Amino acid sequence: MHDHEPDALERRVQELESLLVKRGYVDPAALDRLIETYEHEIGPHNGAQVVARAWTDPDYKARLLADGSAAIAELGFTGRQGEHMVVVENTAQVHNLVVCTLCSCYPWPVLGLPPVWYKAPPYRARAVIEPRIVLAEFGTDVGMDVELRVWDSTAEIRYLVLPERPAGTEHWDAAALAGLVTRDAMIGVARIAAP
């Protein structure tokens, strides 16, 4: 249920959904199940669990960086669009940014559906050409002393950024840490702020 007036795009989606249901092309129960799956079973909360585990378990982190697919699967996050995962780590010296220049290849099992801006041609082009400017537009300043690496996801390989663990969280457990992790930090357009 929405507590706001739908915008033009939301209205178009609602009208299209209504038309597809009315004509018998879509089963409303199947559609509801699909939405429920992406809201509760697939999404950034899964990626946040992966990141929090890596922050609290050095052995898991080593496995994650060596073979992202296998380590992510250890936590039960597998499936379509997540078969071949590479995890890249942000540090004080290196900042990673993920883009798909061809379309919108994206690791659904750990990040859910891609945000609209990720699929938009301006992000796809500018993230490669002028990544520091794009990051600044997201509010993320990456100094010239930090190496910036841009990773191009493809149908064969998808990337997940392991953000830097924020200072002041040394004694936090994995569940509390997962609450700090954002989708944007796992794409690399944001950092996780210290609590």
JSON list of C-alpha atoms in Angstrom, two decimals:
[
{"chain": "A", "resi": 1, "resn": "MET", "atom": "CA", "xyz": [0.00, 0.00, 0.00]},
{"chain": "A", "resi": 2, "resn": "HIS", "atom": "CA", "xyz": [1.32, 3.42, -0.95]},
{"chain": "A", "resi": 3, "resn": "ASP", "atom": "CA", "xyz": [1.09, 6.39, 1.37]},
{"chain": "A", "resi": 4, "resn": "HIS", "atom": "CA", "xyz": [1.72, 8.80, -1.49]},
{"chain": "A", "resi": 5, "resn": "GLU", "atom": "CA", "xyz": [0.12, 9.73, -4.78]},
{"chain": "A", "resi": 6, "resn": "PRO", "atom": "CA", "xyz": [1.63, 7.57, -7.55]},
{"chain": "A", "resi": 7, "resn": "ASP", "atom": "CA", "xyz": [3.73, 9.42, -10.11]},
{"chain": "A", "resi": 8, "resn": "ALA", "atom": "CA", "xyz": [3.24, 9.07, -13.87]},
{"chain": "A", "resi": 9, "resn": "LEU", "atom": "CA", "xyz": [5.50, 6.02, -14.17]},
{"chain": "A", "resi": 10, "resn": "GLU", "atom": "CA", "xyz": [3.79, 4.23, -11.27]},
{"chain": "A", "resi": 11, "resn": "ARG", "atom": "CA", "xyz": [0.39, 4.95, -12.83]},
{"chain": "A", "resi": 12, "resn": "ARG", "atom": "CA", "xyz": [1.54, 3.54, -16.17]},
{"chain": "A", "resi": 13, "resn": "VAL", "atom": "CA", "xyz": [2.83, 0.39, -14.46]},
{"chain": "A", "resi": 14, "resn": "GLN", "atom": "CA", "xyz": [-0.46, -0.01, -12.57]},
{"chain": "A", "resi": 15, "resn": "GLU", "atom": "CA", "xyz": [-2.46, 0.45, -15.77]},
{"chain": "A", "resi": 16, "resn": "LEU", "atom": "CA", "xyz": [-0.30, -2.05, -17.65]},
{"chain": "A", "resi": 17, "resn": "GLU", "atom": "CA", "xyz": [-0.59, -4.57, -14.82]},
{"chain": "A", "resi": 18, "resn": "SER", "atom": "CA", "xyz": [-4.36, -4.11, -14.73]},
{"chain": "A", "resi": 19, "resn": "LEU", "atom": "CA", "xyz": [-4.63, -4.61, -18.49]},
{"chain": "A", "resi": 20, "resn": "LEU", "atom": "CA", "xyz": [-2.45, -7.74, -18.45]},
{"chain": "A", "resi": 21, "resn": "VAL", "atom": "CA", "xyz": [-4.51, -9.25, -15.62]},
{"chain": "A", "resi": 22, "resn": "LYS", "atom": "CA", "xyz": [-7.81, -8.31, -17.29]},
{"chain": "A", "resi": 23, "resn": "ARG", "atom": "CA", "xyz": [-6.78, -9.98, -20.55]},
{"chain": "A", "resi": 24, "resn": "GLY", "atom": "CA", "xyz": [-5.58, -13.10, -18.74]},
{"chain": "A", "resi": 25, "resn": "TYR", "atom": "CA", "xyz": [-1.87, -12.74, -19.58]},
{"chain": "A", "resi": 26, "resn": "VAL", "atom": "CA", "xyz": [-0.81, -12.45, -15.94]},
{"chain": "A", "resi": 27, "resn": "ASP", "atom": "CA", "xyz": [-2.08, -14.31, -12.89]},
{"chain": "A", "resi": 28, "resn": "PRO", "atom": "CA", "xyz": [-2.44, -11.80, -10.03]},
{"chain": "A", "resi": 29, "resn": "ALA", "atom": "CA", "xyz": [-1.32, -14.42, -7.47]},
{"chain": "A", "resi": 30, "resn": "ALA", "atom": "CA", "xyz": [1.83, -15.15, -9.47]},
{"chain": "A", "resi": 31, "resn": "LEU", "atom": "CA", "xyz": [2.54, -11.45, -9.74]},
{"chain": "A", "resi": 32, "resn": "ASP", "atom": "CA", "xyz": [2.04, -11.00, -5.99]},
{"chain": "A", "resi": 33, "resn": "ARG", "atom": "CA", "xyz": [4.41, -13.93, -5.34]},
{"chain": "A", "resi": 34, "resn": "LEU", "atom": "CA", "xyz": [7.03, -12.40, -7.64]},
{"chain": "A", "resi": 35, "resn": "ILE", "atom": "CA", "xyz": [6.83, -9.06, -5.83]},
{"chain": "A", "resi": 36, "resn": "GLU", "atom": "CA", "xyz": [7.00, -10.81, -2.45]},
{"chain": "A", "resi": 37, "resn": "THR", "atom": "CA", "xyz": [10.08, -12.75, -3.57]},
{"chain": "A", "resi": 38, "resn": "TYR", "atom": "CA", "xyz": [11.96, -9.61, -4.54]},
{"chain": "A", "resi": 39, "resn": "GLU", "atom": "CA", "xyz": [10.87, -7.74, -1.42]},
{"chain": "A", "resi": 40, "resn": "HIS", "atom": "CA", "xyz": [11.67, -10.47, 1.12]},
{"chain": "A", "resi": 41, "resn": "GLU", "atom": "CA", "xyz": [13.86, -13.21, -0.33]},
{"chain": "A", "resi": 42, "resn": "ILE", "atom": "CA", "xyz": [16.06, -11.54, -2.93]},
{"chain": "A", "resi": 43, "resn": "GLY", "atom": "CA", "xyz": [17.66, -8.17, -2.55]},
{"chain": "A", "resi": 44, "resn": "PRO", "atom": "CA", "xyz": [20.25, -5.95, -0.91]},
{"chain": "A", "resi": 45, "resn": "HIS", "atom": "CA", "xyz": [19.60, -7.46, 2.52]},
{"chain": "A", "resi": 46, "resn": "ASN", "atom": "CA", "xyz": [21.25, -10.64, 1.18]},
{"chain": "A", "resi": 47, "resn": "GLY", "atom": "CA", "xyz": [24.29, -8.73, 0.00]},
{"chain": "A", "resi": 48, "resn": "ALA", "atom": "CA", "xyz": [24.42, -6.95, 3.36]},
{"chain": "A", "resi": 49, "resn": "GLN", "atom": "CA", "xyz": [24.67, -10.34, 5.08]},
{"chain": "A", "resi": 50, "resn": "VAL", "atom": "CA", "xyz": [27.56, -11.29, 2.79]},
{"chain": "A", "resi": 51, "resn": "VAL", "atom": "CA", "xyz": [29.40, -8.04, 3.57]},
{"chain": "A", "resi": 52, "resn": "ALA", "atom": "CA", "xyz": [28.79, -8.30, 7.33]},
{"chain": "A", "resi": 53, "resn": "ARG", "atom": "CA", "xyz": [30.04, -11.89, 7.36]},
{"chain": "A", "resi": 54, "resn": "ALA", "atom": "CA", "xyz": [33.20, -10.83, 5.51]},
{"chain": "A", "resi": 55, "resn": "TRP", "atom": "CA", "xyz": [33.77, -8.03, 8.01]},
{"chain": "A", "resi": 56, "resn": "THR", "atom": "CA", "xyz": [33.47, -10.38, 10.99]},
{"chain": "A", "resi": 57, "resn": "ASP", "atom": "CA", "xyz": [35.04, -13.59, 9.65]},
{"chain": "A", "resi": 58, "resn": "PRO", "atom": "CA", "xyz": [38.52, -13.26, 8.06]},
{"chain": "A", "resi": 59, "resn": "ASP", "atom": "CA", "xyz": [38.42, -16.81, 6.69]},
{"chain": "A", "resi": 60, "resn": "TYR", "atom": "CA", "xyz": [35.09, -16.14, 4.98]},
{"chain": "A", "resi": 61, "resn": "LYS", "atom": "CA", "xyz": [36.44, -12.85, 3.60]},
{"chain": "A", "resi": 62, "resn": "ALA", "atom": "CA", "xyz": [39.42, -14.68, 2.08]},
{"chain": "A", "resi": 63, "resn": "ARG", "atom": "CA", "xyz": [37.08, -17.21, 0.45]},
{"chain": "A", "resi": 64, "resn": "LEU", "atom": "CA", "xyz": [34.79, -14.43, -0.76]},
{"chain": "A", "resi": 65, "resn": "LEU", "atom": "CA", "xyz": [37.62, -12.54, -2.47]},
{"chain": "A", "resi": 66, "resn": "ALA", "atom": "CA", "xyz": [39.07, -15.76, -3.93]},
{"chain": "A", "resi": 67, "resn": "ASP", "atom": "CA", "xyz": [35.79, -17.21, -5.25]},
{"chain": "A", "resi": 68, "resn": "GLY", "atom": "CA", "xyz": [32.81, -14.91, -4.82]},
{"chain": "A", "resi": 69, "resn": "SER", "atom": "CA", "xyz": [30.29, -17.34, -6.29]},
{"chain": "A", "resi": 70, "resn": "ALA", "atom": "CA", "xyz": [31.18, -20.18, -3.92]},
{"chain": "A", "resi": 71, "resn": "ALA", "atom": "CA", "xyz": [31.41, -18.01, -0.81]},
{"chain": "A", "resi": 72, "resn": "ILE", "atom": "CA", "xyz": [28.10, -16.28, -1.53]},
{"chain": "A", "resi": 73, "resn": "ALA", "atom": "CA", "xyz": [26.51, -19.69, -2.15]},
{"chain": "A", "resi": 74, "resn": "GLU", "atom": "CA", "xyz": [27.69, -20.77, 1.34]},
{"chain": "A", "resi": 75, "resn": "LEU", "atom": "CA", "xyz": [25.10, -18.33, 2.69]},
{"chain": "A", "resi": 76, "resn": "GLY", "atom": "CA", "xyz": [22.41, -19.73, 0.39]},
{"chain": "A", "resi": 77, "resn": "PHE", "atom": "CA", "xyz": [22.36, -16.85, -2.07]},
{"chain": "A", "resi": 78, "resn": "THR", "atom": "CA", "xyz": [22.42, -18.38, -5.53]},
{"chain": "A", "resi": 79, "resn": "GLY", "atom": "CA", "xyz": [20.36, -18.26, -8.63]},
{"chain": "A", "resi": 80, "resn": "ARG", "atom": "CA", "xyz": [19.82, -16.55, -11.88]},
{"chain": "A", "resi": 81, "resn": "GLN", "atom": "CA", "xyz": [22.10, -13.56, -12.51]},
{"chain": "A", "resi": 82, "resn": "GLY", "atom": "CA", "xyz": [24.39, -14.62, -9.67]},
{"chain": "A", "resi": 83, "resn": "GLU", "atom": "CA", "xyz": [26.10, -17.66, -11.13]},
{"chain": "A", "resi": 84, "resn": "HIS", "atom": "CA", "xyz": [29.54, -16.07, -11.67]},
{"chain": "A", "resi": 85, "resn": "MET", "atom": "CA", "xyz": [30.29, -13.49, -9.00]},
{"chain": "A", "resi": 86, "resn": "VAL", "atom": "CA", "xyz": [33.51, -11.59, -8.43]},
{"chain": "A", "resi": 87, "resn": "VAL", "atom": "CA", "xyz": [33.88, -9.58, -5.23]},
{"chain": "A", "resi": 88, "resn": "VAL", "atom": "CA", "xyz": [36.19, -6.56, -5.21]},
{"chain": "A", "resi": 89, "resn": "GLU", "atom": "CA", "xyz": [37.26, -4.85, -2.00]},
{"chain": "A", "resi": 90, "resn": "ASN", "atom": "CA", "xyz": [37.28, -1.14, -1.25]},
{"chain": "A", "resi": 91, "resn": "THR", "atom": "CA", "xyz": [40.19, 0.02, 0.88]},
{"chain": "A", "resi": 92, "resn": "ALA", "atom": "CA", "xyz": [41.69, 3.36, 1.84]},
{"chain": "A", "resi": 93, "resn": "GLN", "atom": "CA", "xyz": [43.86, 3.11, -1.30]},
{"chain": "A", "resi": 94, "resn": "VAL", "atom": "CA", "xyz": [41.37, 1.61, -3.80]},
{"chain": "A", "resi": 95, "resn": "HIS", "atom": "CA", "xyz": [37.74, 2.41, -4.58]},
{"chain": "A", "resi": 96, "resn": "ASN", "atom": "CA", "xyz": [35.73, 0.11, -6.86]},
{"chain": "A", "resi": 97, "resn": "LEU", "atom": "CA", "xyz": [32.71, 1.05, -8.96]},
{"chain": "A", "resi": 98, "resn": "VAL", "atom": "CA", "xyz": [30.45, -1.35, -10.85]},
{"chain": "A", "resi": 99, "resn": "VAL", "atom": "CA", "xyz": [28.63, -0.62, -14.09]},
{"chain": "A", "resi": 100, "resn": "CYS", "atom": "CA", "xyz": [27.23, -2.58, -17.01]},
{"chain": "A", "resi": 101, "resn": "THR", "atom": "CA", "xyz": [28.02, -0.65, -20.17]},
{"chain": "A", "resi": 102, "resn": "LEU", "atom": "CA", "xyz": [26.01, -2.92, -22.48]},
{"chain": "A", "resi": 103, "resn": "CYS", "atom": "CA", "xyz": [22.69, -3.27, -20.67]},
{"chain": "A", "resi": 104, "resn": "SER", "atom": "CA", "xyz": [22.03, -3.84, -16.97]},
{"chain": "A", "resi": 105, "resn": "CYS", "atom": "CA", "xyz": [23.87, -7.01, -15.89]},
{"chain": "A", "resi": 106, "resn": "TYR", "atom": "CA", "xyz": [23.49, -7.04, -12.14]},
{"chain": "A", "resi": 107, "resn": "PRO", "atom": "CA", "xyz": [23.79, -9.60, -9.30]},
{"chain": "A", "resi": 108, "resn": "TRP", "atom": "CA", "xyz": [20.12, -10.16, -8.48]},
{"chain": "A", "resi": 109, "resn": "PRO", "atom": "CA", "xyz": [20.56, -12.75, -5.68]},
{"chain": "A", "resi": 110, "resn": "VAL", "atom": "CA", "xyz": [22.54, -10.30, -3.53]},
{"chain": "A", "resi": 111, "resn": "LEU", "atom": "CA", "xyz": [21.24, -6.92, -4.72]},
{"chain": "A", "resi": 112, "resn": "GLY", "atom": "CA", "xyz": [17.72, -7.58, -6.01]},
{"chain": "A", "resi": 113, "resn": "LEU", "atom": "CA", "xyz": [16.50, -5.73, -9.06]},
{"chain": "A", "resi": 114, "resn": "PRO", "atom": "CA", "xyz": [18.75, -2.98, -10.41]},
{"chain": "A", "resi": 115, "resn": "PRO", "atom": "CA", "xyz": [17.81, 0.62, -9.67]},
{"chain": "A", "resi": 116, "resn": "VAL", "atom": "CA", "xyz": [16.58, 2.69, -12.60]},
{"chain": "A", "resi": 117, "resn": "TRP", "atom": "CA", "xyz": [19.71, 4.87, -12.64]},
{"chain": "A", "resi": 118, "resn": "TYR", "atom": "CA", "xyz": [21.96, 1.77, -12.98]},
{"chain": "A", "resi": 119, "resn": "LYS", "atom": "CA", "xyz": [20.19, 0.85, -16.24]},
{"chain": "A", "resi": 120, "resn": "ALA", "atom": "CA", "xyz": [20.12, 4.40, -17.60]},
{"chain": "A", "resi": 121, "resn": "PRO", "atom": "CA", "xyz": [22.43, 5.21, -20.53]},
{"chain": "A", "resi": 122, "resn": "PRO", "atom": "CA", "xyz": [23.95, 8.28, -18.81]},
{"chain": "A", "resi": 123, "resn": "TYR", "atom": "CA", "xyz": [25.20, 6.22, -15.84]},
{"chain": "A", "resi": 124, "resn": "ARG", "atom": "CA", "xyz": [26.38, 3.38, -18.08]},
{"chain": "A", "resi": 125, "resn": "ALA", "atom": "CA", "xyz": [28.46, 5.73, -20.23]},
{"chain": "A", "resi": 126, "resn": "ARG", "atom": "CA", "xyz": [29.63, 8.30, -17.71]},
{"chain": "A", "resi": 127, "resn": "ALA", "atom": "CA", "xyz": [30.69, 5.79, -15.04]},
{"chain": "A", "resi": 128, "resn": "VAL", "atom": "CA", "xyz": [33.43, 4.71, -17.43]},
{"chain": "A", "resi": 129, "resn": "ILE", "atom": "CA", "xyz": [34.33, 8.09, -18.94]},
{"chain": "A", "resi": 130, "resn": "GLU", "atom": "CA", "xyz": [34.16, 10.28, -15.82]},
{"chain": "A", "resi": 131, "resn": "PRO", "atom": "CA", "xyz": [33.75, 8.03, -12.78]},
{"chain": "A", "resi": 132, "resn": "ARG", "atom": "CA", "xyz": [34.96, 10.57, -10.19]},
{"chain": "A", "resi": 133, "resn": "ILE", "atom": "CA", "xyz": [32.36, 13.09, -11.38]},
{"chain": "A", "resi": 134, "resn": "VAL", "atom": "CA", "xyz": [29.62, 10.45, -11.29]},
{"chain": "A", "resi": 135, "resn": "LEU", "atom": "CA", "xyz": [30.64, 9.45, -7.76]},
{"chain": "A", "resi": 136, "resn": "ALA", "atom": "CA", "xyz": [30.63, 13.11, -6.69]},
{"chain": "A", "resi": 137, "resn": "GLU", "atom": "CA", "xyz": [27.07, 13.41, -8.00]},
{"chain": "A", "resi": 138, "resn": "PHE", "atom": "CA", "xyz": [26.16, 10.54, -5.66]},
{"chain": "A", "resi": 139, "resn": "GLY", "atom": "CA", "xyz": [27.85, 12.45, -2.83]},
{"chain": "A", "resi": 140, "resn": "THR", "atom": "CA", "xyz": [30.95, 10.23, -2.81]},
{"chain": "A", "resi": 141, "resn": "ASP", "atom": "CA", "xyz": [34.25, 12.09, -3.00]},
{"chain": "A", "resi": 142, "resn": "VAL", "atom": "CA", "xyz": [37.12, 9.87, -4.09]},
{"chain": "A", "resi": 143, "resn": "GLY", "atom": "CA", "xyz": [40.38, 11.80, -3.86]},
{"chain": "A", "resi": 144, "resn": "MET", "atom": "CA", "xyz": [42.99, 11.73, -6.58]},
{"chain": "A", "resi": 145, "resn": "ASP", "atom": "CA", "xyz": [45.27, 9.81, -4.20]},
{"chain": "A", "resi": 146, "resn": "VAL", "atom": "CA", "xyz": [42.82, 6.87, -4.30]},
{"chain": "A", "resi": 147, "resn": "GLU", "atom": "CA", "xyz": [42.99, 4.44, -7.21]},
{"chain": "A", "resi": 148, "resn": "LEU", "atom": "CA", "xyz": [39.59, 4.18, -8.86]},
{"chain": "A", "resi": 149, "resn": "ARG", "atom": "CA", "xyz": [38.72, 0.90, -10.57]},
{"chain": "A", "resi": 150, "resn": "VAL", "atom": "CA", "xyz": [35.62, 0.58, -12.75]},
{"chain": "A", "resi": 151, "resn": "TRP", "atom": "CA", "xyz": [34.29, -2.96, -13.27]},
{"chain": "A", "resi": 152, "resn": "ASP", "atom": "CA", "xyz": [32.06, -3.73, -16.24]},
{"chain": "A", "resi": 153, "resn": "SER", "atom": "CA", "xyz": [29.53, -6.45, -15.41]},
{"chain": "A", "resi": 154, "resn": "THR", "atom": "CA", "xyz": [28.63, -8.79, -18.24]},
{"chain": "A", "resi": 155, "resn": "ALA", "atom": "CA", "xyz": [26.36, -11.74, -18.84]},
{"chain": "A", "resi": 156, "resn": "GLU", "atom": "CA", "xyz": [29.29, -13.94, -17.80]},
{"chain": "A", "resi": 157, "resn": "ILE", "atom": "CA", "xyz": [30.57, -12.09, -14.70]},
{"chain": "A", "resi": 158, "resn": "ARG", "atom": "CA", "xyz": [28.85, -9.88, -12.18]},
{"chain": "A", "resi": 159, "resn": "TYR", "atom": "CA", "xyz": [30.61, -7.81, -9.55]},
{"chain": "A", "resi": 160, "resn": "LEU", "atom": "CA", "xyz": [29.87, -6.98, -5.93]},
{"chain": "A", "resi": 161, "resn": "VAL", "atom": "CA", "xyz": [31.82, -4.35, -4.00]},
{"chain": "A", "resi": 162, "resn": "LEU", "atom": "CA", "xyz": [32.94, -5.25, -0.48]},
{"chain": "A", "resi": 163, "resn": "PRO", "atom": "CA", "xyz": [32.78, -1.78, 1.11]},
{"chain": "A", "resi": 164, "resn": "GLU", "atom": "CA", "xyz": [35.21, -0.61, 3.76]},
{"chain": "A", "resi": 165, "resn": "ARG", "atom": "CA", "xyz": [34.04, -1.40, 7.26]},
{"chain": "A", "resi": 166, "resn": "PRO", "atom": "CA", "xyz": [33.25, 1.89, 8.99]},
{"chain": "A", "resi": 167, "resn": "ALA", "atom": "CA", "xyz": [35.27, 2.97, 12.01]},
{"chain": "A", "resi": 168, "resn": "GLY", "atom": "CA", "xyz": [33.60, 2.55, 15.38]},
{"chain": "A", "resi": 169, "resn": "THR", "atom": "CA", "xyz": [32.04, -0.83, 14.56]},
{"chain": "A", "resi": 170, "resn": "GLU", "atom": "CA", "xyz": [34.85, -3.06, 15.81]},
{"chain": "A", "resi": 171, "resn": "HIS", "atom": "CA", "xyz": [32.68, -4.72, 18.47]},
{"chain": "A", "resi": 172, "resn": "TRP", "atom": "CA", "xyz": [29.46, -4.95, 16.45]},
{"chain": "A", "resi": 173, "resn": "ASP", "atom": "CA", "xyz": [28.04, -8.33, 15.52]},
{"chain": "A", "resi": 174, "resn": "ALA", "atom": "CA", "xyz": [27.17, -9.35, 11.96]},
{"chain": "A", "resi": 175, "resn": "ALA", "atom": "CA", "xyz": [23.45, -8.57, 12.33]},
{"chain": "A", "resi": 176, "resn": "ALA", "atom": "CA", "xyz": [24.13, -4.99, 13.47]},
{"chain": "A", "resi": 177, "resn": "LEU", "atom": "CA", "xyz": [26.74, -4.50, 10.74]},
{"chain": "A", "resi": 178, "resn": "ALA", "atom": "CA", "xyz": [24.37, -5.76, 8.04]},
{"chain": "A", "resi": 179, "resn": "GLY", "atom": "CA", "xyz": [21.99, -2.96, 9.01]},
{"chain": "A", "resi": 180, "resn": "LEU", "atom": "CA", "xyz": [24.60, -0.41, 7.90]},
{"chain": "A", "resi": 181, "resn": "VAL", "atom": "CA", "xyz": [25.24, -1.88, 4.46]},
{"chain": "A", "resi": 182, "resn": "THR", "atom": "CA", "xyz": [23.47, -0.27, 1.51]},
{"chain": "A", "resi": 183, "resn": "ARG", "atom": "CA", "xyz": [22.87, -1.39, -2.03]},
{"chain": "A", "resi": 184, "resn": "ASP", "atom": "CA", "xyz": [24.68, 1.69, -3.30]},
{"chain": "A", "resi": 185, "resn": "ALA", "atom": "CA", "xyz": [27.79, 0.84, -1.26]},
{"chain": "A", "resi": 186, "resn": "MET", "atom": "CA", "xyz": [27.81, -2.66, -2.80]},
{"chain": "A", "resi": 187, "resn": "ILE", "atom": "CA", "xyz": [27.73, -1.06, -6.27]},
{"chain": "A", "resi": 188, "resn": "GLY", "atom": "CA", "xyz": [30.41, 1.41, -5.24]},
{"chain": "A", "resi": 189, "resn": "VAL", "atom": "CA", "xyz": [28.55, 4.70, -5.73]},
{"chain": "A", "resi": 190, "resn": "ALA", "atom": "CA", "xyz": [28.44, 5.26, -1.96]},
{"chain": "A", "resi": 191, "resn": "ARG", "atom": "CA", "xyz": [30.49, 4.65, 1.14]},
{"chain": "A", "resi": 192, "resn": "ILE", "atom": "CA", "xyz": [29.17, 3.45, 4.46]},
{"chain": "A", "resi": 193, "resn": "ALA", "atom": "CA", "xyz": [29.32, 6.22, 6.99]},
{"chain": "A", "resi": 194, "resn": "ALA", "atom": "CA", "xyz": [30.60, 5.64, 10.51]},
{"chain": "A", "resi": 195, "resn": "PRO", "atom": "CA", "xyz": [27.74, 5.33, 12.98]}
]
